[in-house]
Amino acid sequence: MHRSHRAAGALVGSAVGDALGAPFEFGPPGRFSARFPTPARGTHTEMCGGGSSGEEPGEFTDDTQMALLVASSLVERGGLDEADLFDRFRTWAAADPPGIGDQIRAVLGSGLPWDTAAAEHFARSGHAAGNGSLMRTTPAAIRFARDGRGASMDAARRISALTHGDPSAGEGCAVFHELVRVALDGGDPLAAIPAALESVAGEHRDRWATVLAPDWTPEDATESNGAVWPTLGEAVWALRHGRDFAEVLRLVIDLGGDTDTVACVAGGLAGAVYGMGGIPMRWASVVHGRVPGSGERVWRLADLQQLGAALDGGARQSYDPGVIPRIGPREVLPGIWAGNLDGARYSEQDFAVISLCRLGEPFPHPLHRMAYIADDEHNADLDAMLADVLDDMAALRAEGHRLLVHCHGGASRTGLVLRAWLVRERGMTVDEATAHVAERWEHLGLWNDSFTAALQRLQAGPRPG
Ligand SMILES: [Mg+2]
């Protein structure tokens, strides 16, 4: 898997976790699975909105708002500028964002300068080990990963200290940074825990070792998961026990309590491990939100992906696909239409659109899913991604929607999905499906051998396990 899939996956994964967990905040354990016993793939998904601040479906909360302030400062200042970041936090807090934590509000509203406000608050209150600095640190974990363990953990502590005077919170952020760093390199973050603990300040090490131990479970927590230790402990526990991104998030949200924040932290970690392609497209497609105090800009999936790339060291360029002659939409299979990018962009808005490429400007269609399939050999788990797309298509067809499947040229990725649909839903062989689509869609492109191989595995049936 390309590192870029992991960097984008970490940032998007944290925002997805935040939005997914928000409606279940401070609820009892098990509420997510009680409401969604099976994947909800139709028009209405697990991104149900209606949290304590009346979020829209897919809307992220203060966790991601603060993360975006961290990200913007790091990118625009070319590194860590604590005074600048503290200023951004203060402007945000002054806009009275819903869901802002009491401790963060007190520190940012104190009128004290960046290098004393949090320490003063801790000295007075003695309580400053909430999870409010951990929840926003994914962008910094991406940004400093290439600088190595020591530099990344140090940056985590410094950013945490802007609002959390208790070094316990900073040590938790530092451990999180190290686990993300290892995951972005393609390593196993769970195997990296012992080395990360060795870099934790001595007086904090035992407490962190306890909640990160392989046999620790959420029942062992000695505080509510508004505190930093169980938040990271639960995220790591879910990563240990979940088989994929979706299951990791289900596990943590089912724990109840501070679900948006714990899922945000778990989503950042799991996104770095499973990559963009491992995030269910019905969740990634709808994630969005504004940052109070920073204008009316709405952040969406493509913005988060670009920001992930910028933090990982890529150029921050907006993607402009240019103007291309429209192809389609045309009905290729019953109820399933095909097109290229602009054919889909300017299509009737009652289509349920399945996009398989980058888009540039967002589409106006209310029902729109964006998959993360690259037209190369570097998809992380093409079989799982394809199954995710086909499952969503089947659910939307069952609701009676016309589907419009498209990619940039309408040839290779579009052809993959149309053929896969025939193999899975109609039991065709790959050759039959290819001939069937080629007869009806002259734009079909067959150059990607990894796609052909995936279709053959699909024809052979479900993978064992
Ligand atoms: Mg929140």
Coordinates of C-alpha atoms and ligand atoms in Angstrom, one line a residue:
M1 CA 0.0 0.0 0.0
H2 CA 1.3 3.5 -0.8
R3 CA 2.1 5.6 2.3
S4 CA -0.3 8.2 0.9
H5 CA -3.2 5.8 1.4
R6 CA -2.3 5.5 5.1
A7 CA -1.7 9.2 5.6
A8 CA -5.1 10.1 4.1
G9 CA -6.6 7.1 5.9
A10 CA -5.4 8.4 9.3
L11 CA -6.8 11.9 8.8
V12 CA -10.1 10.8 7.2
G13 CA -10.4 7.9 9.7
S14 CA -10.2 10.2 12.7
A15 CA -12.9 12.5 11.3
V16 CA -15.1 9.5 10.3
G17 CA -14.8 8.1 13.9
D18 CA -15.7 11.5 15.4
A19 CA -18.8 11.9 13.2
L20 CA -19.8 8.2 13.6
G21 CA -19.4 8.3 17.4
A22 CA -21.0 11.7 18.0
P23 CA -24.7 10.6 18.1
F24 CA -23.8 8.0 20.7
E25 CA -21.9 10.3 23.1
F26 CA -22.6 9.6 26.8
G27 CA -24.9 6.8 25.9
P28 CA -24.9 3.3 27.5
P29 CA -22.7 0.5 26.1
G30 CA -24.0 -1.4 23.1
R31 CA -26.2 1.3 21.7
F32 CA -24.5 1.4 18.3
S33 CA -24.9 -2.3 17.7
A34 CA -28.4 -2.3 19.0
R35 CA -29.4 0.3 16.5
F36 CA -27.2 -1.1 13.7
P37 CA -27.0 -4.9 14.2
T38 CA -25.8 -5.3 10.5
P39 CA -24.1 -2.8 8.2
A40 CA -26.5 -0.1 7.1
R41 CA -25.7 0.4 3.4
G42 CA -28.8 2.0 1.9
T43 CA -29.7 5.7 1.8
H44 CA -29.6 5.9 5.6
T45 CA -26.3 4.6 7.1
E46 CA -24.8 4.4 10.5
M47 CA -23.8 8.1 9.9
C48 CA -27.1 9.1 11.5
G49 CA -26.4 12.5 13.0
G50 CA -28.3 14.0 15.9
G51 CA -25.6 14.1 18.6
S52 CA -25.7 16.4 21.5
S53 CA -25.1 19.4 19.3
G54 CA -27.6 18.4 16.7
E55 CA -25.0 17.3 14.1
E56 CA -26.0 16.4 10.6
P57 CA -25.3 12.9 9.4
G58 CA -21.5 12.7 8.8
E59 CA -20.8 16.0 10.5
F60 CA -17.7 16.0 12.7
T61 CA -17.4 17.7 16.1
D62 CA -15.0 19.8 18.1
D63 CA -12.4 16.9 18.0
T64 CA -11.9 17.3 14.2
Q65 CA -12.4 21.0 14.3
M66 CA -9.3 21.3 16.6
A67 CA -7.4 18.8 14.5
L68 CA -8.0 20.9 11.5
L69 CA -6.6 23.9 13.4
V70 CA -3.5 21.9 14.2
A71 CA -3.2 20.7 10.6
S72 CA -3.7 24.2 9.1
S73 CA -1.1 25.7 11.4
L74 CA 1.5 23.0 10.7
V75 CA 1.0 23.3 7.0
E76 CA 0.9 27.1 6.8
R77 CA 3.7 27.7 9.2
G78 CA 5.9 25.0 7.8
G79 CA 6.1 23.3 11.2
L80 CA 5.2 23.8 14.8
D81 CA 4.6 27.4 15.8
E82 CA 3.1 27.1 19.2
A83 CA 2.0 30.8 19.5
D84 CA 0.3 30.6 16.1
L85 CA -1.5 27.4 17.0
F86 CA -2.6 28.7 20.4
D87 CA -4.0 31.8 18.6
R88 CA -6.0 29.6 16.3
F89 CA -7.3 27.7 19.2
R90 CA -8.3 30.9 21.0
T91 CA -10.1 32.3 17.9
W92 CA -12.0 29.0 17.6
A93 CA -12.9 28.9 21.3
A94 CA -14.1 32.5 21.1
A95 CA -16.6 31.5 18.4
D96 CA -18.2 29.3 21.1
P97 CA -18.1 26.0 19.3
P98 CA -20.7 23.4 20.5
G99 CA -19.1 20.6 22.4
I100 CA -16.0 22.4 23.5
G101 CA -14.7 20.8 26.7
D102 CA -14.7 22.7 30.0
Q103 CA -11.0 22.4 30.5
I104 CA -10.1 23.6 27.0
R105 CA -12.6 26.5 27.3
A106 CA -11.0 27.5 30.6
V107 CA -7.5 27.5 29.3
L108 CA -8.2 29.2 26.0
G109 CA -10.5 31.8 27.7
S110 CA -8.0 32.7 30.5
G111 CA -6.4 35.5 28.6
L112 CA -3.0 34.2 29.6
P113 CA -0.2 33.7 26.9
W114 CA 0.3 30.4 25.2
D115 CA 3.3 29.3 27.3
T116 CA 1.6 29.7 30.7
A117 CA -2.2 29.3 30.2
A118 CA -2.4 25.6 30.5
A119 CA 0.2 25.3 33.2
E120 CA -1.6 27.9 35.3
H121 CA -4.9 26.0 34.9
F122 CA -3.3 22.7 35.9
A123 CA -1.6 24.3 39.0
R124 CA -4.9 25.7 40.1
S125 CA -7.2 22.8 39.3
G126 CA -4.9 19.8 39.6
H127 CA -7.1 18.1 36.9
A128 CA -5.9 18.3 33.3
A129 CA -5.6 14.7 32.0
G130 CA -8.7 14.8 29.8
N131 CA -8.6 13.3 26.3
G132 CA -8.9 16.7 24.6
S133 CA -5.4 16.9 23.4
L134 CA -5.2 13.3 22.2
M135 CA -8.3 13.7 20.1
R136 CA -6.8 16.4 17.9
T137 CA -3.2 15.1 17.4
T138 CA -3.6 12.9 14.3
P139 CA -2.5 15.6 11.9
A140 CA 0.6 16.3 14.0
A141 CA 1.3 12.5 14.1
I142 CA 1.3 12.5 10.3
R143 CA 3.3 15.7 10.0
F144 CA 6.2 14.7 12.3
A145 CA 6.3 10.9 11.5
R146 CA 9.1 11.3 9.0
D147 CA 11.2 13.1 11.6
G148 CA 11.5 9.9 13.7
R149 CA 10.3 8.7 17.1
G150 CA 12.0 11.2 19.3
A151 CA 11.0 14.3 17.4
S152 CA 7.5 13.2 16.8
M153 CA 6.9 12.3 20.4
D154 CA 8.4 15.6 21.5
A155 CA 6.1 17.6 19.1
A156 CA 3.1 15.7 20.6
R157 CA 4.0 16.8 24.1
R158 CA 4.5 20.4 23.1
I159 CA 1.1 20.6 21.3
S160 CA -0.7 18.8 24.1
A161 CA 0.8 21.3 26.6
L162 CA -0.9 24.2 25.0
T163 CA -4.2 23.2 26.6
H164 CA -3.3 20.3 28.9
G165 CA -0.9 21.2 31.7
D166 CA -0.8 17.6 33.0
P167 CA 2.1 15.8 31.3
S168 CA 0.1 12.6 31.5
A169 CA -2.0 13.9 28.5
G170 CA 1.2 14.8 26.6
E171 CA 2.7 11.3 27.2
G172 CA -0.5 9.8 25.8
C173 CA -0.3 11.9 22.7
A174 CA 3.4 11.0 22.4
V175 CA 2.6 7.3 22.4
F176 CA -0.2 7.8 19.9
H177 CA 2.3 9.6 17.6
E178 CA 4.7 6.7 17.8
L179 CA 2.0 4.2 16.9
V180 CA 0.8 6.2 14.0
R181 CA 4.4 6.7 12.8
V182 CA 5.0 2.9 12.8
A183 CA 1.7 2.3 11.0
L184 CA 2.4 4.9 8.3
D185 CA 5.7 3.1 7.7
G186 CA 3.7 -0.1 7.1
G187 CA 4.6 -1.6 10.5
D188 CA 2.4 -3.1 13.2
P189 CA 1.6 -0.4 15.8
L190 CA 0.7 -3.0 18.4
A191 CA 4.2 -4.5 18.1
A192 CA 5.6 -1.0 18.6
I193 CA 4.0 -0.4 22.0
P194 CA 6.9 -1.7 24.1
A195 CA 9.4 0.6 22.3
A196 CA 7.0 3.5 22.6
L197 CA 6.6 2.9 26.3
E198 CA 10.4 3.1 26.7
S199 CA 10.3 6.6 25.4
V200 CA 7.6 7.6 27.9
A201 CA 8.8 9.7 30.8
G202 CA 9.6 7.4 33.7
E203 CA 7.1 8.6 36.2
H204 CA 4.2 8.0 33.7
R205 CA 5.4 4.7 32.2
D206 CA 3.7 2.2 34.5
R207 CA 0.3 3.8 34.1
W208 CA 0.5 3.8 30.3
A209 CA 1.9 0.3 30.3
T210 CA -1.1 -0.9 32.2
V211 CA -3.8 0.4 29.7
L212 CA -1.8 -0.6 26.7
A213 CA -1.1 -4.2 27.8
P214 CA -2.4 -7.0 25.5
D215 CA -4.7 -8.3 28.3
W216 CA -6.1 -5.0 29.3
T217 CA -9.8 -4.6 28.6
P218 CA -12.1 -1.6 29.0
E219 CA -13.6 -3.2 32.1
D220 CA -10.2 -2.6 33.7
A221 CA -10.5 1.2 33.3
T222 CA -10.2 3.1 36.5
E223 CA -11.6 6.4 35.1
S224 CA -14.4 7.3 32.6
N225 CA -13.2 7.4 29.0
G226 CA -13.2 11.2 29.1
A227 CA -9.7 10.7 30.7
V228 CA -6.7 10.2 28.5
W229 CA -5.6 6.8 29.7
P230 CA -8.8 4.8 28.9
T231 CA -9.3 6.7 25.7
L232 CA -6.0 5.5 24.2
G233 CA -6.3 2.2 26.0
E234 CA -9.8 1.6 24.4
A235 CA -8.6 2.6 21.0
V236 CA -5.7 0.3 21.1
W237 CA -7.8 -2.5 22.6
A238 CA -10.2 -2.1 19.6
L239 CA -7.4 -2.1 17.1
R240 CA -6.2 -5.3 18.7
H241 CA -9.6 -7.1 18.5
G242 CA -11.2 -5.6 15.4
R243 CA -10.7 -7.4 12.0
D244 CA -11.0 -4.2 9.9
F245 CA -11.6 -0.5 10.2
A246 CA -15.4 -0.8 10.5
E247 CA -15.1 -3.4 13.3
V248 CA -12.6 -1.3 15.2
L249 CA -15.0 1.6 15.2
R250 CA -18.0 -0.6 16.2
L251 CA -16.1 -1.9 19.1
V252 CA -15.1 1.5 20.6
I253 CA -18.5 3.1 20.0
D254 CA -20.2 0.2 21.7
L255 CA -18.2 1.0 24.8
G256 CA -20.3 4.1 25.3
G257 CA -19.2 7.2 27.2
D258 CA -17.2 9.8 25.2
T259 CA -17.8 7.9 22.0
D260 CA -16.9 10.6 19.5
T261 CA -13.5 11.2 21.0
V262 CA -12.6 7.6 21.5
A263 CA -13.8 6.7 18.0
C264 CA -11.8 9.7 16.6
V265 CA -8.6 8.4 18.3
A266 CA -9.3 4.8 17.2
G267 CA -10.2 6.0 13.7
G268 CA -6.9 7.8 13.3
L269 CA -5.0 4.7 14.3
A270 CA -7.1 2.3 12.3
G271 CA -7.0 4.6 9.3
A272 CA -3.2 4.6 9.3
V273 CA -3.2 0.8 9.5
Y274 CA -6.0 0.0 6.9
G275 CA -5.5 3.0 4.7
M276 CA -8.1 5.1 2.9
G277 CA -9.4 2.0 1.0
G278 CA -10.2 0.3 4.3
I279 CA -12.7 2.9 5.4
P280 CA -16.3 2.0 4.3
M281 CA -17.2 4.3 1.5
R282 CA -20.6 5.0 2.9
W283 CA -18.9 6.6 5.9
A284 CA -16.0 8.4 4.2
S285 CA -18.3 9.9 1.5
V286 CA -20.4 11.9 3.9
V287 CA -17.9 13.2 6.4
H288 CA -17.9 17.0 6.6
G289 CA -18.0 20.0 8.8
R290 CA -17.0 23.6 9.5
V291 CA -14.5 25.1 11.9
P292 CA -16.1 27.8 14.0
G293 CA -14.2 31.1 13.8
S294 CA -12.5 30.2 10.5
G295 CA -15.2 31.3 8.1
E296 CA -17.8 29.4 6.3
R297 CA -15.6 26.8 4.5
V298 CA -17.1 23.3 4.6
W299 CA -14.4 20.6 4.8
R300 CA -15.3 17.4 2.9
L301 CA -13.6 14.1 2.1
A302 CA -11.4 15.5 -0.8
D303 CA -10.2 18.4 1.4
L304 CA -9.2 16.0 4.2
Q305 CA -7.4 13.7 1.7
Q306 CA -5.4 16.6 0.3
L307 CA -4.6 17.8 3.8
G308 CA -3.4 14.3 4.7
A309 CA -1.1 14.4 1.7
A310 CA 0.2 17.9 2.6
L311 CA 1.0 16.8 6.2
D312 CA 2.8 13.8 4.9
G313 CA 5.1 16.1 2.9
G314 CA 3.4 16.2 -0.5
A315 CA 2.5 19.5 -2.2
R316 CA -0.8 20.9 -1.2
Q317 CA -2.4 21.2 -4.6
S318 CA -6.1 21.4 -5.3
Y319 CA -7.1 18.7 -7.8
D320 CA -8.5 20.1 -11.1
P321 CA -9.4 17.4 -13.5
G322 CA -9.9 19.9 -16.3
V323 CA -12.8 19.8 -18.7
I324 CA -13.2 16.5 -20.5
P325 CA -15.8 15.5 -23.1
R326 CA -18.8 14.0 -21.5
I327 CA -19.4 10.3 -21.8
G328 CA -22.8 9.0 -20.6
P329 CA -24.6 8.4 -18.6
R330 CA -26.1 5.4 -20.4
E331 CA -27.9 2.4 -19.0
V332 CA -25.5 -0.5 -19.4
L333 CA -27.1 -3.0 -17.0
P334 CA -30.7 -2.9 -15.8
G335 CA -30.9 0.0 -13.4
I336 CA -27.1 0.6 -13.6
W337 CA -25.8 3.4 -15.7
A338 CA -22.2 4.2 -16.7
G339 CA -20.3 7.4 -17.5
N340 CA -17.1 9.3 -17.2
L341 CA -16.3 12.1 -14.8
D342 CA -18.2 14.9 -16.5
G343 CA -20.9 12.6 -17.7
A344 CA -21.7 11.9 -14.1
R345 CA -21.1 15.4 -12.8
Y346 CA -23.8 16.8 -15.1
S347 CA -26.2 13.9 -14.8
E348 CA -29.7 14.1 -13.3
Q349 CA -29.5 14.5 -9.6
D350 CA -31.8 11.6 -8.7
F351 CA -29.0 9.2 -9.7
A352 CA -27.3 7.5 -6.8
V353 CA -23.8 8.2 -8.0
I354 CA -20.9 5.7 -7.3
S355 CA -17.6 7.6 -7.9
L356 CA -14.4 5.6 -8.4
C357 CA -12.1 8.6 -9.1
R358 CA -11.1 12.0 -7.7
L359 CA -13.7 14.6 -8.5
G360 CA -12.4 18.1 -8.1
E361 CA -15.5 20.2 -7.2
P362 CA -18.1 18.2 -5.3
F363 CA -21.1 16.9 -7.2
P364 CA -24.6 18.3 -6.4
H365 CA -26.2 14.8 -6.1
P366 CA -27.7 14.2 -2.7
L367 CA -26.9 10.4 -2.8
H368 CA -23.2 10.1 -3.6
R369 CA -20.6 7.5 -2.7
M370 CA -16.9 7.8 -3.3
A371 CA -14.7 4.7 -3.4
Y372 CA -11.0 4.8 -3.1
I373 CA -9.9 2.5 -5.9
A374 CA -6.7 3.4 -7.7
D375 CA -6.3 2.3 -11.3
D376 CA -2.9 0.7 -10.6
E377 CA -1.5 -2.3 -8.7
H378 CA -1.3 -0.6 -5.3
N379 CA -4.8 -1.0 -3.8
A380 CA -4.5 -2.3 -0.3
D381 CA -7.2 -4.9 -0.3
L382 CA -9.0 -4.7 -3.6
D383 CA -11.3 -7.6 -2.8
A384 CA -12.6 -5.9 0.3
M385 CA -13.0 -2.5 -1.5
L386 CA -14.9 -4.1 -4.3
A387 CA -17.2 -6.0 -1.9
D388 CA -17.9 -2.7 -0.1
V389 CA -18.9 -1.1 -3.4
L390 CA -21.0 -4.0 -4.6
D391 CA -22.7 -4.3 -1.2
D392 CA -23.7 -0.6 -1.2
M393 CA -24.8 -0.9 -4.8
A394 CA -27.0 -3.8 -4.0
A395 CA -28.6 -2.0 -1.0
L396 CA -29.3 1.1 -3.1
R397 CA -30.7 -0.9 -6.0
A398 CA -33.0 -2.7 -3.5
E399 CA -34.3 0.7 -2.5
G400 CA -35.2 1.4 -6.1
H401 CA -32.5 3.9 -6.9
R402 CA -31.0 4.3 -10.4
L403 CA -27.2 3.8 -10.0
L404 CA -24.6 5.7 -12.0
V405 CA -21.1 4.2 -11.8
H406 CA -18.3 6.3 -13.1
C407 CA -14.6 7.0 -13.0
H408 CA -12.4 9.6 -14.8
G409 CA -12.5 8.0 -18.2
G410 CA -15.4 5.5 -17.7
A411 CA -13.2 2.7 -18.9
S412 CA -11.2 0.7 -16.4
R413 CA -12.5 1.2 -12.9
T414 CA -16.1 1.6 -14.2
G415 CA -15.6 -1.6 -16.2
L416 CA -14.3 -3.4 -13.1
V417 CA -17.4 -2.6 -11.1
L418 CA -19.9 -3.4 -13.8
R419 CA -18.2 -6.8 -14.5
A420 CA -17.9 -7.5 -10.8
W421 CA -21.6 -6.8 -10.4
L422 CA -22.4 -9.4 -13.1
V423 CA -20.1 -12.0 -11.6
R424 CA -21.5 -11.6 -8.2
E425 CA -25.1 -10.8 -8.8
R426 CA -25.7 -12.9 -11.9
G427 CA -23.2 -15.7 -11.4
M428 CA -21.4 -15.0 -14.7
T429 CA -17.9 -16.0 -15.3
V430 CA -15.3 -13.3 -15.8
D431 CA -15.2 -13.9 -19.5
E432 CA -19.0 -13.8 -19.8
A433 CA -19.2 -10.6 -17.8
T434 CA -16.5 -9.0 -19.8
A435 CA -18.2 -9.9 -23.1
H436 CA -21.6 -8.7 -21.7
V437 CA -20.3 -5.3 -20.7
A438 CA -18.1 -4.9 -23.9
E439 CA -21.2 -5.3 -26.0
R440 CA -23.0 -2.6 -24.2
W441 CA -20.3 -0.2 -23.2
E442 CA -17.6 0.4 -25.9
H443 CA -15.5 2.4 -23.4
L444 CA -14.6 -0.6 -21.4
G445 CA -10.9 -0.7 -20.6
L446 CA -9.2 -4.0 -19.8
W447 CA -5.6 -2.9 -19.2
N448 CA -5.4 -3.3 -15.4
D449 CA -4.3 -6.9 -14.7
S450 CA -4.9 -6.6 -10.9
F451 CA -8.5 -5.9 -11.7
T452 CA -8.8 -9.0 -13.8
A453 CA -7.2 -11.0 -11.0
A454 CA -9.7 -9.6 -8.5
L455 CA -12.6 -10.6 -10.7
Q456 CA -11.2 -14.1 -10.9
R457 CA -11.0 -14.3 -7.1
L458 CA -14.6 -13.0 -7.0
Q459 CA -15.7 -15.7 -9.4
A460 CA -14.0 -18.4 -7.3
G461 CA -16.2 -17.4 -4.4
P462 CA -15.7 -16.0 -0.9
R463 CA -12.3 -16.1 0.7
P464 CA -11.9 -18.6 3.5
G465 CA -12.4 -16.9 6.9
Ligands
MG1 MG -16.5 16.0 20.2

